CSV table of C-alpha atoms and ligand atoms in Angstrom, one decimal:
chain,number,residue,atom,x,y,z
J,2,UNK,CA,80.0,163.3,16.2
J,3,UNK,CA,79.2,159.6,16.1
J,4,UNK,CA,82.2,157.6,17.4
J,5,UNK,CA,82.6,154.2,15.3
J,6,UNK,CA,83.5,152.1,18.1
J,7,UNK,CA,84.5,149.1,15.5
J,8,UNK,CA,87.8,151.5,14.6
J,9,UNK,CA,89.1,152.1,18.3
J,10,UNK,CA,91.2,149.1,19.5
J,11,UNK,CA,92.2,147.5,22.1
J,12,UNK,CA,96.2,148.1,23.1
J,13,UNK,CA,97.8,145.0,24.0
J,14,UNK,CA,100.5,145.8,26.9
J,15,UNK,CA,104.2,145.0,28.2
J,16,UNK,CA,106.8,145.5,30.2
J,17,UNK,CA,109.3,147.5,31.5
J,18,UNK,CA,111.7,146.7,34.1
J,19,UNK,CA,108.5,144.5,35.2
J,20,UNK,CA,105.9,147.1,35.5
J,21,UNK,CA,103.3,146.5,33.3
J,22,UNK,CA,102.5,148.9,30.5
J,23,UNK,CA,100.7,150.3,27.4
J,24,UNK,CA,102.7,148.3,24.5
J,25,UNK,CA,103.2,152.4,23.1
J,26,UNK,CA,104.5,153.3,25.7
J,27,UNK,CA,107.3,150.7,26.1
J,28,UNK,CA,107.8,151.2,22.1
J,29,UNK,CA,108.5,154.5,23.3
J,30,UNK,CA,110.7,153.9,26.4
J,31,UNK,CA,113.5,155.5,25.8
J,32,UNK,CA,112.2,159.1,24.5
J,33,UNK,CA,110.2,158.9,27.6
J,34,UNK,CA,112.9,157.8,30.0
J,35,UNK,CA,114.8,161.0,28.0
J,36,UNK,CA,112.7,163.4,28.8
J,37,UNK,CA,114.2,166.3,29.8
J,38,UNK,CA,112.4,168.2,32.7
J,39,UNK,CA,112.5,171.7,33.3
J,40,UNK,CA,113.1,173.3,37.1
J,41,UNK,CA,109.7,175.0,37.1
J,42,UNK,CA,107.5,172.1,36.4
J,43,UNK,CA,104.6,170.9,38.3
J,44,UNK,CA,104.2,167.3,38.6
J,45,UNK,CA,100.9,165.4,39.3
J,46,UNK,CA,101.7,161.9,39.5
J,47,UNK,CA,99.2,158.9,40.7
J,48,UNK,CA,98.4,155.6,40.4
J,49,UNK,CA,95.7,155.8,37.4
J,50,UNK,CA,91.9,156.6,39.0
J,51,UNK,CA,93.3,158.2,42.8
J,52,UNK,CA,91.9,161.3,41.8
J,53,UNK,CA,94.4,162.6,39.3
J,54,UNK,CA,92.0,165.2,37.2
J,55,UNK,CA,90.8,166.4,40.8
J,56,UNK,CA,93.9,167.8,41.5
J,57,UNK,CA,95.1,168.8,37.7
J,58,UNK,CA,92.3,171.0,37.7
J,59,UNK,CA,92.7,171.8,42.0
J,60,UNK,CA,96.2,172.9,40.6
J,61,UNK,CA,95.3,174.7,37.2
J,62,UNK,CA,92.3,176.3,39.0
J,63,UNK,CA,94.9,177.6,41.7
J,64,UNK,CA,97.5,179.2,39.5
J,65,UNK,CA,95.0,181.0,37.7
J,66,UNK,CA,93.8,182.4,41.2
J,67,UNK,CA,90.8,181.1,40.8
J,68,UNK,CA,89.2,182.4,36.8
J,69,UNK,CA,87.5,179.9,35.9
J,70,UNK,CA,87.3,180.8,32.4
J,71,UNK,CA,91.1,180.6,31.8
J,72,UNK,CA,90.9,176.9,33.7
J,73,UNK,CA,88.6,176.1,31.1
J,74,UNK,CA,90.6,177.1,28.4
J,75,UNK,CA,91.4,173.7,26.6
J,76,UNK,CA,90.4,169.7,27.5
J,77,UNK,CA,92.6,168.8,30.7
J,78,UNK,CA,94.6,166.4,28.9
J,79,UNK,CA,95.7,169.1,26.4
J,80,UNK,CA,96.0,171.6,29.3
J,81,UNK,CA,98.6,169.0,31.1
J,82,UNK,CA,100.7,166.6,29.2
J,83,UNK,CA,100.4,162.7,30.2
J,84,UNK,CA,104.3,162.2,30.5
J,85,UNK,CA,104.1,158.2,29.3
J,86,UNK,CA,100.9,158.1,27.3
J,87,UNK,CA,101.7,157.6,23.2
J,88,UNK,CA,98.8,156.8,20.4
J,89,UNK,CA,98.2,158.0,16.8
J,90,UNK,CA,97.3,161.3,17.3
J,91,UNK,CA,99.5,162.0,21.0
J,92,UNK,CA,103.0,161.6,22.0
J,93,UNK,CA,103.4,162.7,25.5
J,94,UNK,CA,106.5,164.0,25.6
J,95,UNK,CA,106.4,165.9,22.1
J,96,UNK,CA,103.1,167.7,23.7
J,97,UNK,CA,105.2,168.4,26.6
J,98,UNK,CA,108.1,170.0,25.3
J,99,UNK,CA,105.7,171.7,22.7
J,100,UNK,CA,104.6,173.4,25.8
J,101,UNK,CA,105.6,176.4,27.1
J,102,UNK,CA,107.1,176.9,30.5
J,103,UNK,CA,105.8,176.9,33.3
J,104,UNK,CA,104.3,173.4,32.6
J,105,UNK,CA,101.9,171.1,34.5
J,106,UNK,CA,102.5,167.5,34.1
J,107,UNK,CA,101.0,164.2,34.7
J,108,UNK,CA,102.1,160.8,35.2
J,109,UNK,CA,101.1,157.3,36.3
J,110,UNK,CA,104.5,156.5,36.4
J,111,UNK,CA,105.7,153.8,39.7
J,112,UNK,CA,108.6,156.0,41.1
J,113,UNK,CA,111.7,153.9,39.8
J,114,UNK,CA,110.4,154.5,36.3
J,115,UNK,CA,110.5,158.4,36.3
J,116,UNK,CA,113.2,160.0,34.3
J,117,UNK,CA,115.6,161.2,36.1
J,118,UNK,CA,115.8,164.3,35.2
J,119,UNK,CA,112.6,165.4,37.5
J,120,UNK,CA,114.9,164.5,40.3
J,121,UNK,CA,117.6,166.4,38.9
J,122,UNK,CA,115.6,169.4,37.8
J,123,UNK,CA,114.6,169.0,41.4
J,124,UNK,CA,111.0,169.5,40.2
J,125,UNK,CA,107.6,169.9,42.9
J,126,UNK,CA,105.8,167.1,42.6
J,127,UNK,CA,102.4,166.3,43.8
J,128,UNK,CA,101.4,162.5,44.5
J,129,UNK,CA,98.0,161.6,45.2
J,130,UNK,CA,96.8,158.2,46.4
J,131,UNK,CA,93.3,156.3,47.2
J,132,UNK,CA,92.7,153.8,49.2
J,133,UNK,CA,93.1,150.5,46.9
J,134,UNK,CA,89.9,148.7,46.8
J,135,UNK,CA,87.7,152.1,45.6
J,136,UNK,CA,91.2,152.7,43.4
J,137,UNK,CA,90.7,149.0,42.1
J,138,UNK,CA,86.5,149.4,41.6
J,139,UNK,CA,87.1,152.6,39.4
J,140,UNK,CA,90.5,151.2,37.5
J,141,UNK,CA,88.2,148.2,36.6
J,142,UNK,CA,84.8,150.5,35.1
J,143,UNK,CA,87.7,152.7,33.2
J,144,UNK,CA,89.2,150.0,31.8
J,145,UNK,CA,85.5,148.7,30.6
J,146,UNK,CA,84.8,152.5,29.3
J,147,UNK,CA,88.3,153.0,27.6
J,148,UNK,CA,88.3,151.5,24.6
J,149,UNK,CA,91.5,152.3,24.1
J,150,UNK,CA,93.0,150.3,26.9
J,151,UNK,CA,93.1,146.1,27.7
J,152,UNK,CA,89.5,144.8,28.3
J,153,UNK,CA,89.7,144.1,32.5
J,154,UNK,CA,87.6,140.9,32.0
J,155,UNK,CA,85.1,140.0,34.7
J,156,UNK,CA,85.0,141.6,38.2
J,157,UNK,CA,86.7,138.6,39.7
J,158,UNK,CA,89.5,138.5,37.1
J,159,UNK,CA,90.2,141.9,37.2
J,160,UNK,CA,90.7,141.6,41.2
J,161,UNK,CA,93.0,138.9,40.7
J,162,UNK,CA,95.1,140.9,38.5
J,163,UNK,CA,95.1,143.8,40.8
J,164,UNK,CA,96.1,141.4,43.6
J,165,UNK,CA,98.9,140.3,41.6
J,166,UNK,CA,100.2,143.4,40.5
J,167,UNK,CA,100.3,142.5,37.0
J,168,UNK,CA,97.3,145.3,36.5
J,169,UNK,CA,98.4,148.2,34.0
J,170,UNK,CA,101.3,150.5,35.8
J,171,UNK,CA,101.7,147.4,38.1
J,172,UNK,CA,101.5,146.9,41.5
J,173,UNK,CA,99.4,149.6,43.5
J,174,UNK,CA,101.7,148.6,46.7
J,175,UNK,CA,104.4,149.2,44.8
J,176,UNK,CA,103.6,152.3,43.3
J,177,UNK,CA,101.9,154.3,47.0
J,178,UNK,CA,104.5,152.6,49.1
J,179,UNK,CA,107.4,153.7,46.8
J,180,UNK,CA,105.9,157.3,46.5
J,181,UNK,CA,105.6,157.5,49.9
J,182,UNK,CA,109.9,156.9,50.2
J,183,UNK,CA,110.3,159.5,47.8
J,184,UNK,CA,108.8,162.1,49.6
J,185,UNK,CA,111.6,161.9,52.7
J,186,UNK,CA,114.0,163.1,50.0
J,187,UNK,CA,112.4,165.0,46.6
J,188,UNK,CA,109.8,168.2,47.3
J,189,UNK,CA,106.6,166.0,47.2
J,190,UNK,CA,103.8,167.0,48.6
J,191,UNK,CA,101.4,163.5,49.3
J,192,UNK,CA,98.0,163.7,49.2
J,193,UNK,CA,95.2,161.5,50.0
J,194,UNK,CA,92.0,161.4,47.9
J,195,UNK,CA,90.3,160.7,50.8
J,196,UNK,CA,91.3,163.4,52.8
J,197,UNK,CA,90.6,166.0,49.8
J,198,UNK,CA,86.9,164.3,49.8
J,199,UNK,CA,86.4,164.7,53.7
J,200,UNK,CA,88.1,168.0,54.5
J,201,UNK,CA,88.5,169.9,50.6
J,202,UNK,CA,89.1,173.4,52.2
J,203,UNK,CA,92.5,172.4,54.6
J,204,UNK,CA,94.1,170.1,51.7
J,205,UNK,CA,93.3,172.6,48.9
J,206,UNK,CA,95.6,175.0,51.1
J,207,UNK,CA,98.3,172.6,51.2
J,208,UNK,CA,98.5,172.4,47.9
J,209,UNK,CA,98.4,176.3,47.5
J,210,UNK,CA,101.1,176.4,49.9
J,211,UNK,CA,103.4,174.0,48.0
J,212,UNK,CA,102.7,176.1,45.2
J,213,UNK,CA,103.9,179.5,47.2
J,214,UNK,CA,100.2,181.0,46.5
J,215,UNK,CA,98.8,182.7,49.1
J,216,UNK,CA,94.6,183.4,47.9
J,217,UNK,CA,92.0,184.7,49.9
J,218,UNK,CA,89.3,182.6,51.5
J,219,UNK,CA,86.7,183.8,48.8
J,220,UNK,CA,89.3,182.8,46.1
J,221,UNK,CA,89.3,179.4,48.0
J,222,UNK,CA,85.5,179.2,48.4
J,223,UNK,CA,85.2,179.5,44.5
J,224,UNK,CA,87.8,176.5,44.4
J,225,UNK,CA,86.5,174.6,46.0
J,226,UNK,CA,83.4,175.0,44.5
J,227,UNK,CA,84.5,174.5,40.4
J,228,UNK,CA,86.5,171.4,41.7
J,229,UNK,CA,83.5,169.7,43.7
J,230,UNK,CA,82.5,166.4,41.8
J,231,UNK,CA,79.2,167.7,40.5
J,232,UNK,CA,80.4,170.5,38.7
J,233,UNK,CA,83.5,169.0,37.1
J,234,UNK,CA,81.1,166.5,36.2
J,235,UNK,CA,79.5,168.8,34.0
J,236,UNK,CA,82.1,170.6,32.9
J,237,UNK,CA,83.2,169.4,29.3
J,238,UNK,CA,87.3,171.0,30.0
J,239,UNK,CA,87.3,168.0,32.8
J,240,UNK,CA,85.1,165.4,32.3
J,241,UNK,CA,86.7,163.9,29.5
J,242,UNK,CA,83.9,163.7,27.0
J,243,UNK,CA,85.8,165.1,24.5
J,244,UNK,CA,87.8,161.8,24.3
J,245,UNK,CA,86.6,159.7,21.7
J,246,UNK,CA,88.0,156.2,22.9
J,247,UNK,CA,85.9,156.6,26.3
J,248,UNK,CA,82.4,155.5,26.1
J,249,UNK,CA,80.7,157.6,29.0
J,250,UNK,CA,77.7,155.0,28.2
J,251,UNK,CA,79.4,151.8,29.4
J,252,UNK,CA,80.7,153.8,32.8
J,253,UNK,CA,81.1,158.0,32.7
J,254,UNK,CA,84.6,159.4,33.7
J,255,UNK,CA,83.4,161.4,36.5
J,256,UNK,CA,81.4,157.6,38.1
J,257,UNK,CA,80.9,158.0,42.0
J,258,UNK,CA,83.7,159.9,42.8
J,259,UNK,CA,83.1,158.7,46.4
J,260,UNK,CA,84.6,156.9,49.3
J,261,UNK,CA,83.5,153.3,50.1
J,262,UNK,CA,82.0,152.4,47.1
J,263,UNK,CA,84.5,149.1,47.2
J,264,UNK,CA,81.6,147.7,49.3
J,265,UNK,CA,79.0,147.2,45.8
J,266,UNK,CA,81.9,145.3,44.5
J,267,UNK,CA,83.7,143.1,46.7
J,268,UNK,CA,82.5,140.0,48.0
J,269,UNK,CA,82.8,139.0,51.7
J,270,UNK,CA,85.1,136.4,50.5
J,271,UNK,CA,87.2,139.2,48.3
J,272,UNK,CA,87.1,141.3,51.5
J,273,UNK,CA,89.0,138.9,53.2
J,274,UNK,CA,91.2,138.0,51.2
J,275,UNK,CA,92.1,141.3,50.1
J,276,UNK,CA,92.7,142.3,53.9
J,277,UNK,CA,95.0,139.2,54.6
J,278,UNK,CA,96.9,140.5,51.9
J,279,UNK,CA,96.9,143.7,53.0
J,280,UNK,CA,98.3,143.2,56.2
J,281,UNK,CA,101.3,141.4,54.7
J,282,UNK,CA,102.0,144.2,52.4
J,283,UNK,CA,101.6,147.1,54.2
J,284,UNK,CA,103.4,146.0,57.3
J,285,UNK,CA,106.7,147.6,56.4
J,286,UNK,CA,105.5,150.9,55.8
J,287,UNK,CA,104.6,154.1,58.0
J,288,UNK,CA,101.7,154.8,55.1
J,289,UNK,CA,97.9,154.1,55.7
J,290,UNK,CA,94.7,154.8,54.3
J,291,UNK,CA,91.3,155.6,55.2
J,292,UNK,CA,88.4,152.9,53.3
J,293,UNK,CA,85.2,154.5,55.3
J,294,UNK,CA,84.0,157.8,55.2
M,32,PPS,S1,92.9,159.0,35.5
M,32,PPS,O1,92.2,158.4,34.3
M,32,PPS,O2,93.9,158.0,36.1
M,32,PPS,O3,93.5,160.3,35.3
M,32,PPS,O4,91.7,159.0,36.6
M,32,PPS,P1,91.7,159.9,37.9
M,32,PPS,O5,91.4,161.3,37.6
M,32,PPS,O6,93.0,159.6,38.7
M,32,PPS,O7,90.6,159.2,38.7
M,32,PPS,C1,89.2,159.3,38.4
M,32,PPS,C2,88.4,159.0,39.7
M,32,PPS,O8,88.4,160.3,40.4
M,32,PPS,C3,87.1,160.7,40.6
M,32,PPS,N1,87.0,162.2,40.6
M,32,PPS,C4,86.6,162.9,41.7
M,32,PPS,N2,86.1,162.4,42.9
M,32,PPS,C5,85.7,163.4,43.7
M,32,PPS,N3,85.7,164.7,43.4
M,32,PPS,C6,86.1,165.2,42.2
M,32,PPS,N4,86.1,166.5,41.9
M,32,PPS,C7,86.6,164.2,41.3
M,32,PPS,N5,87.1,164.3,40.0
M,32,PPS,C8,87.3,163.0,39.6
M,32,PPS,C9,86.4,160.1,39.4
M,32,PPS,O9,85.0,160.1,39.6
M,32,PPS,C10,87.0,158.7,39.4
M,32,PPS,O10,86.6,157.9,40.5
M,32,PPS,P2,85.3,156.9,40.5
M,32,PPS,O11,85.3,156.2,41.8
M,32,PPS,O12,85.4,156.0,39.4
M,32,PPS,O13,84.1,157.8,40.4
């Protein structure tokens, strides 16, 4: 089908307890901040483009030990419910409690803005970050291919707004750093894109672990496999082409899906800049992250 382009907005955004946000979704706060949770959901939560359909689909391909024909059942954003995310035609939470249980969530959520009944429910919860400047290069060709979300401006805007924090589900320090506090107290299991990229095998058995599944190696091999970049690339249940306000022409979905691509982007002045920064803001935590492969 032909997608009109002319007919799909823009949204404009604002704010909720300072966290910047998709104007639905604040029009929608409080059913969201209602939601009620259930004790056997799965969580995926992330700061938008860490690798979030990587592991909905390391997840779904997991607890269907590994058929790849029930993974590919539906789109993955009909598969898992986007907790926050409200248009016309999708109302996260109403697709989420449509659902039957046991349910796969997702969220971009910063931690303070969960509703708290995920850490009542005491629900699993699987966070997975990416080092910030490849998370800022792909956050800035999405917003460009999205034509449902704010234009990002030039390059050098857009990395000022990400510096900032004032970027859409705000700051990314914010968001890893608070995460990462979380998971001292709530069952969260963190991952690192970056570690899924270099070592797939040992962090798709974490994730098995969390989830009490114990698969055999060829059940693994075969994961790994229908979850490697090139194939979910191509696969239509993942790559989002079903979407119509995403224009794969302007930047696909599925882009590099690599490590270190910050380095096409950034400047040597940006670089600098951006690792002053950096420094300051990650000195009071334990977290760090990998920007080389
Ligand atoms: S979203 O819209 O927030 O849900 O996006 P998200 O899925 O978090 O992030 C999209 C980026 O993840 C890359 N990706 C992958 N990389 C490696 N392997 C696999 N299997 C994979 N699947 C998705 C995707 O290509 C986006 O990163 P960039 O750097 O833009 O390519």
């Amino acid at each position: 089908m032909e997608v009109d382009w002319n007919l799909i907005h823009r949204e404009e955004v604002s704010q909720v307890r300072g966290v910047v946000l998709l104007k639905s979704t604040c029009d929608y706060w409080n059913k969201i901040w209602d939601f009620q949770a259930k004790p056997d959901d799965l969580l995926i939560s992330s700061y938008p483009k860490a690798g979030t359909t990587w592991l909905q689909e390391i997840v779904d391909m997991i607890q269907n030990n590994g058929d790849v024909e029930k993974t590919r059942r539906a789109p993955i954003n009909i598969r898992n419910p986007f907790l926050e995310r409200v248009n016309l035609s999708y109302v996260g939470p109403d697709r989420a409690n449509e659902m039957p249980s046991p349910r796969i969530l997702k969220t971009h959520l910063p931690v303070q803005l969960l509703p708290p009944s995920f850490w009542e429910e005491n629900c699993k919860i699987i966070y997975v970050a990416r080092n910030a400047k490849d998370n800022m290069v792909s956050f800035f060709h999405f917003q460009r291919m999205n034509k449902g979300l704010p234009d990002p401006g030039s390059w050098q805007e857009y990395f000022q707004t990400f510096l900032e924090g004032k970027g859409l589900w705000g700051s990314w320090y914010d968001h890893v750093k608070g995460w990462w506090e979380a998971k001292d107290i709530y069952p969260i299991l963190y991952l690192f894109y970056e570690d899924i990229k270099k070592d797939p095998r040992c962090e798709i058995k974490k994730v098995m672990e969390f989830l009490g599944k114990n698969l055999e190696e060829k059940v693994l091999d075969k994961i790994i496999h229908y979850t490697s970049f090139n194939v979910m690339k191509k696969n239509p249940m993942a790559n989002y082409t079903s979407e119509p306000q995403m224009n794969h022409s302007v930047s696909p979905f599925m882009r590099k899906g690599m490590i270190g691509d910050w380095k096409n982007y950034f400047t040597v002045a940006q670089n600098e800049r951006f690792n002053e920064e950096y420094r300051e803001k990650m000195a009071d935590t334990t977290l760090s992250f990998s920007m080389e492969y």
